[in-house]
Amino acid sequence: MIEKTDISKEDLLNAYRNLVMERFLDKKMLNASKQGFLPFYIPLMGHEAIHIGIGLAIRNNDFFYPYYRDFGAVIEMGIPLDMALSQVFATENDNALGRSMPDHFSFKKYNIGAVITPVAGHLTAATGIAYAYRYRKKEGSIITTFGDGATSTPDFHVAMNFAGVYNLPMVFFCENNQFAISVPTYPTENGAFDQTYMETRGDIYKKAEAYGFKGIRIDGTDFVEVYRQTRKALENAKNGPVLIEAMSYRMGPHSTADDPNKYRTNTVPEGSAKDPLIASQKTMKDMDILDDGMIKSINDEMDKKTTELVNKYEREPKPDKHTMLDNLYEEEPWYISEERGDVQ
Amino acid sequence: MTMVKALNSALDNAMERDDSVILLGEDVGTDGGVFRVTDGLLNKYGKERVMDTPLAELGIIGFGIGMAMEGLKAIPEIQFQDFLYTGMDQIINQMAKLRYRTNGDYTVPMVLRTPYAGGVHGGPYHSQSGEAYFTHTQGLTVVTPSTPYDAKGLLLSSIELDDPVIFLEPKRSYFIKGEVPEDYYKIDLRKANVLKEGDDLTVITYGPSVPLVQNTVKKNNVNAEIIDLRTLNPFDINTILTSVKKTGRVLIVHEAPKMFGVGAELAATIAEKAIDYLSAPILRVTGLDIPVPFALEDYYVPNERRIMEAVNKLLNYQ
Ligand SMILES: Cc1ncc(C[n+]2csc(CCOP(=O)(O)OP(=O)(O)O)c2C)c(N)n1
Ligand SMILES: [Mg+2]
């Protein structure tokens, strides 16, 4: 049984600092996109506790296959900020040479899978990775994340079924922010959504049962709780897969391409009790790790730090255009060599 | 041995040498695959390496990609190419793009085997020739053998490649026989095979149409050069251009429909690079531009009459 205390107070405080950093960075990256430095951006607000909790739970031996809204998880895992921000801002230092949209990380040396844009497109690969882990008798488990909308895809159901059939060492982690783009996850009665239909009628966490394993629903607004449940699931995954549905709320737009006021009333305004930043502060205070003075000083520090970071990365040079034809195949085909002449 | 046995022998050789090679697919284990390509391998290598899977092509392909990302060599079998389409998203968006979009952080050394084209009177859903879907996807290597010898050598080369291969097996040729060494050998994936030298015209073909072209040319004493592409993308441009510059006349034969097919790309490339050498239009003899009809398949596929009409048109062209 894992207690809250199996992580040192120091590490918990560091995790909280990352959570605050994610909140500030998110706002500034969104702003950078409004100013034209990022052609597209995927906001994070509302997901921070899930991200930090997962990042804290993943150990070196584990493998993480994220989706496109997992920035803070990668940071909390200890991936250098420079690697992550070079990717987000598609700079010449991005290890994938700016080929994908923001937050599409691929860090093989840190056991992080390559984020893919098509929703749930990574879930079946995650099952294959889990199989390879067991086949090679590797330590550790696989955790893969996805949204609530992703549970409507064939990929989700096929991956869950394969995981059940082969009893794979993996955790399916659903970040339920209560809607896909404008379509709500579940039927709602309170008028919070301008709703026609929904993603599903059945509880997501219960879908695991049909595939022969356990599903649980947890509070996704408190990172300590997310950590505890995720770590437990990763350890139990040696005996078979687990599905976690973490409840949270997407506090911002889906992406820089939509206006949420069109389809919902914001029920979790910033600073309210269900805001993961506030919920996590409360837990940390209850654990005597945080007080109001620290909250203020960490805020000031992170505000300053993130401004500097964003200013730096939005001005970093883009990749050299001649790299764009590299690495399609192991051995370059004749027609790619010919097309090099087209890039001037 | 037959092409089926040659493929089985290739898989056996590869699995014996390297324990990272893993087969998966519907009925590939106990049943040995519906065409028996994986026959006997479950007994020899066990269920961890010859995996029967649930009935979900999307899952089979995605699972294979994940194994490849973790350093295993997945060789999924899709029972018929016609049923692969629920996994098409994985092929186009994950398997083909992974190396490029991660700039080589991840690669997908995986060979997706599947029987394609006609020959068993399978109607619209056991006879499709979908190669153009794959050749038009950047990052895939599309290979199709025409003989038992090539089937084994090309499959072993595909398995060694650090890139995803769509390995299309012409089911109409599964039971043709030929000499095949028991031992491990490879065939260059980037080189076409000149099956017969000739001076009057070049016939470019591949996979299921190769025996038909060979028989037709032989029976009618045509002085044709026959090129078997072996790999459709990236195809061997040099062998094609060398031959075309010699003969000046080109016929392309494939079983897939004509419109927007592999033949169109070959013809356009030849026209772009060698039109000054041509003495006649480039002609194509292909499957008809309809789904494959169950009862009338024999009228759908290229045949000797249609090939000879095209040959004569080319040879008589002034
Ligand atoms: C297969 C596919 N269909 C549609 C889209 C467009 N799209 C991007 S994100 C999204 C909603 C996803 O919702 P959810 O899975 O809940 O994740 P969230 O964005 O809420 O974190 C849609 C429809 C896509 N990327 N992929
Ligand atoms: Mg959602």
GROMACS .gro file of C-alpha atoms in nm, chain B residues 153-294:
model
  142
  497GLY     CA    1   1.491  -1.350  -5.078
  498LEU     CA    2   1.278  -1.037  -5.085
  499LEU     CA    3   1.107  -1.128  -4.758
  500LEU     CA    4   1.440  -1.181  -4.583
  501SER     CA    5   1.570  -0.848  -4.716
  502SER     CA    6   1.250  -0.679  -4.603
  503ILE     CA    7   1.291  -0.822  -4.254
  504GLU     CA    8   1.643  -0.680  -4.232
  505LEU     CA    9   1.535  -0.332  -4.340
  506ASP     CA   10   1.502  -0.068  -4.067
  507ASP     CA   11   1.184   0.062  -4.233
  508PRO     CA   12   0.825  -0.055  -4.270
  509VAL     CA   13   0.754  -0.280  -4.567
  510ILE     CA   14   0.419  -0.364  -4.721
  511PHE     CA   15   0.488  -0.710  -4.857
  512LEU     CA   16   0.222  -0.799  -5.111
  513GLU     CA   17   0.200  -1.168  -5.192
  514PRO     CA   18   0.025  -1.254  -5.520
  515LYS     CA   19  -0.211  -1.524  -5.408
  516ARG     CA   20  -0.257  -1.649  -5.763
  517SER     CA   21   0.113  -1.743  -5.755
  518TYR     CA   22   0.113  -1.902  -5.408
  519PHE     CA   23   0.130  -2.253  -5.545
  520ILE     CA   24   0.364  -2.207  -5.843
  521LYS     CA   25   0.686  -2.400  -5.793
  522GLY     CA   26   1.050  -2.309  -5.830
  523GLU     CA   27   1.399  -2.374  -5.701
  524VAL     CA   28   1.445  -2.224  -5.354
  525PRO     CA   29   1.756  -2.271  -5.137
  526GLU     CA   30   1.690  -2.383  -4.780
  527ASP     CA   31   1.954  -2.138  -4.658
  528TYR     CA   32   1.929  -1.770  -4.580
  529TYR     CA   33   1.975  -1.537  -4.879
  530LYS     CA   34   1.873  -1.185  -4.971
  531ILE     CA   35   1.770  -0.992  -5.282
  532ASP     CA   36   1.839  -0.621  -5.329
  533LEU     CA   37   1.511  -0.437  -5.263
  534ARG     CA   38   1.610  -0.139  -5.472
  535LYS     CA   39   1.682  -0.334  -5.794
  536ALA     CA   40   1.435  -0.449  -6.054
  537ASN     CA   41   1.486  -0.785  -6.221
  538VAL     CA   42   1.532  -0.808  -6.596
  539LEU     CA   43   1.362  -1.141  -6.656
  540LYS     CA   44   1.431  -1.150  -7.027
  541GLU     CA   45   1.636  -0.930  -7.253
  542GLY     CA   46   1.487  -0.805  -7.578
  543ASP     CA   47   1.509  -0.525  -7.832
  544ASP     CA   48   1.165  -0.438  -7.971
  545LEU     CA   49   0.983  -0.320  -7.660
  546THR     CA   50   1.002  -0.307  -7.281
  547VAL     CA   51   0.730  -0.469  -7.075
  548ILE     CA   52   0.726  -0.350  -6.715
  549THR     CA   53   0.527  -0.564  -6.477
  550TYR     CA   54   0.528  -0.713  -6.126
  551GLY     CA   55   0.374  -0.963  -5.886
  552PRO     CA   56   0.070  -1.150  -6.011
  553SER     CA   57   0.106  -1.040  -6.375
  554VAL     CA   58   0.460  -1.166  -6.425
  555PRO     CA   59   0.382  -1.526  -6.527
  556LEU     CA   60   0.113  -1.405  -6.769
  557VAL     CA   61   0.353  -1.163  -6.936
  558GLN     CA   62   0.629  -1.423  -6.958
  559ASN     CA   63   0.401  -1.685  -7.111
  560THR     CA   64   0.246  -1.443  -7.356
  561VAL     CA   65   0.580  -1.311  -7.476
  562LYS     CA   66   0.722  -1.660  -7.512
  563LYS     CA   67   0.422  -1.811  -7.687
  564ASN     CA   68   0.402  -1.526  -7.938
  565ASN     CA   69   0.776  -1.497  -7.992
  566VAL     CA   70   0.790  -1.131  -7.901
  567ASN     CA   71   1.139  -0.979  -7.885
  568ALA     CA   72   1.052  -0.801  -7.561
  569GLU     CA   73   1.258  -0.704  -7.260
  570ILE     CA   74   1.065  -0.797  -6.945
  571ILE     CA   75   1.124  -0.606  -6.624
  572ASP     CA   76   0.987  -0.735  -6.294
  573LEU     CA   77   0.986  -0.435  -6.061
  574ARG     CA   78   1.000  -0.640  -5.737
  575THR     CA   79   0.979  -0.315  -5.537
  576LEU     CA   80   0.708  -0.072  -5.645
  577ASN     CA   81   0.819   0.217  -5.425
  578PRO     CA   82   1.096   0.323  -5.444
  579PHE     CA   83   1.113   0.165  -5.791
  580ASP     CA   84   1.437   0.109  -5.978
  581ILE     CA   85   1.445   0.401  -6.218
  582ASN     CA   86   1.783   0.312  -6.371
  583THR     CA   87   1.690  -0.034  -6.492
  584ILE     CA   88   1.372   0.107  -6.646
  585LEU     CA   89   1.540   0.396  -6.823
  586THR     CA   90   1.826   0.183  -6.957
  587SER     CA   91   1.576  -0.055  -7.114
  588VAL     CA   92   1.341   0.214  -7.242
  589LYS     CA   93   1.626   0.400  -7.409
  590LYS     CA   94   1.720   0.078  -7.586
  591THR     CA   95   1.375  -0.029  -7.707
  592GLY     CA   96   1.186   0.300  -7.738
  593ARG     CA   97   0.853   0.127  -7.677
  594VAL     CA   98   0.690   0.061  -7.340
  595LEU     CA   99   0.406  -0.155  -7.220
  596ILE     CA  100   0.306  -0.165  -6.853
  597VAL     CA  101   0.104  -0.459  -6.725
  598HIS     CA  102  -0.056  -0.485  -6.384
  599GLU     CA  103  -0.366  -0.643  -6.237
  600ALA     CA  104  -0.473  -0.336  -6.037
  601PRO     CA  105  -0.714  -0.095  -6.207
  602LYS     CA  106  -0.564   0.155  -6.448
  603MET     CA  107  -0.684   0.495  -6.328
  604PHE     CA  108  -0.430   0.663  -6.096
  605GLY     CA  109  -0.244   0.334  -6.057
  606VAL     CA  110   0.124   0.235  -6.039
  607GLY     CA  111   0.136   0.229  -6.422
  608ALA     CA  112   0.045   0.596  -6.433
  609GLU     CA  113   0.345   0.691  -6.221
  610LEU     CA  114   0.578   0.472  -6.426
  611ALA     CA  115   0.447   0.619  -6.751
  612ALA     CA  116   0.476   0.976  -6.629
  613THR     CA  117   0.829   0.922  -6.501
  614ILE     CA  118   0.938   0.762  -6.827
  615ALA     CA  119   0.780   1.046  -7.023
  616GLU     CA  120   0.954   1.306  -6.806
  617LYS     CA  121   1.294   1.147  -6.833
  618ALA     CA  122   1.306   0.971  -7.168
  619ILE     CA  123   1.037   1.099  -7.401
  620ASP     CA  124   1.296   1.173  -7.668
  621TYR     CA  125   1.378   0.804  -7.685
  622LEU     CA  126   1.020   0.690  -7.736
  623SER     CA  127   0.886   0.588  -8.076
  624ALA     CA  128   0.532   0.511  -7.957
  625PRO     CA  129   0.291   0.608  -7.679
  626ILE     CA  130   0.330   0.428  -7.348
  627LEU     CA  131   0.051   0.173  -7.316
  628ARG     CA  132  -0.103   0.003  -7.014
  629VAL     CA  133  -0.285  -0.329  -6.984
  630THR     CA  134  -0.444  -0.352  -6.643
  631GLY     CA  135  -0.741  -0.471  -6.445
  632LEU     CA  136  -1.063  -0.295  -6.536
  633ASP     CA  137  -1.171   0.014  -6.344
  634ILE     CA  138  -1.439  -0.164  -6.145
  635PRO     CA  139  -1.442  -0.374  -5.827
  636VAL     CA  140  -1.347  -0.737  -5.894
  637PRO     CA  141  -1.666  -0.921  -5.998
  638PHE     CA  142  -1.711  -1.267  -5.851
   0.00000   0.00000   0.00000
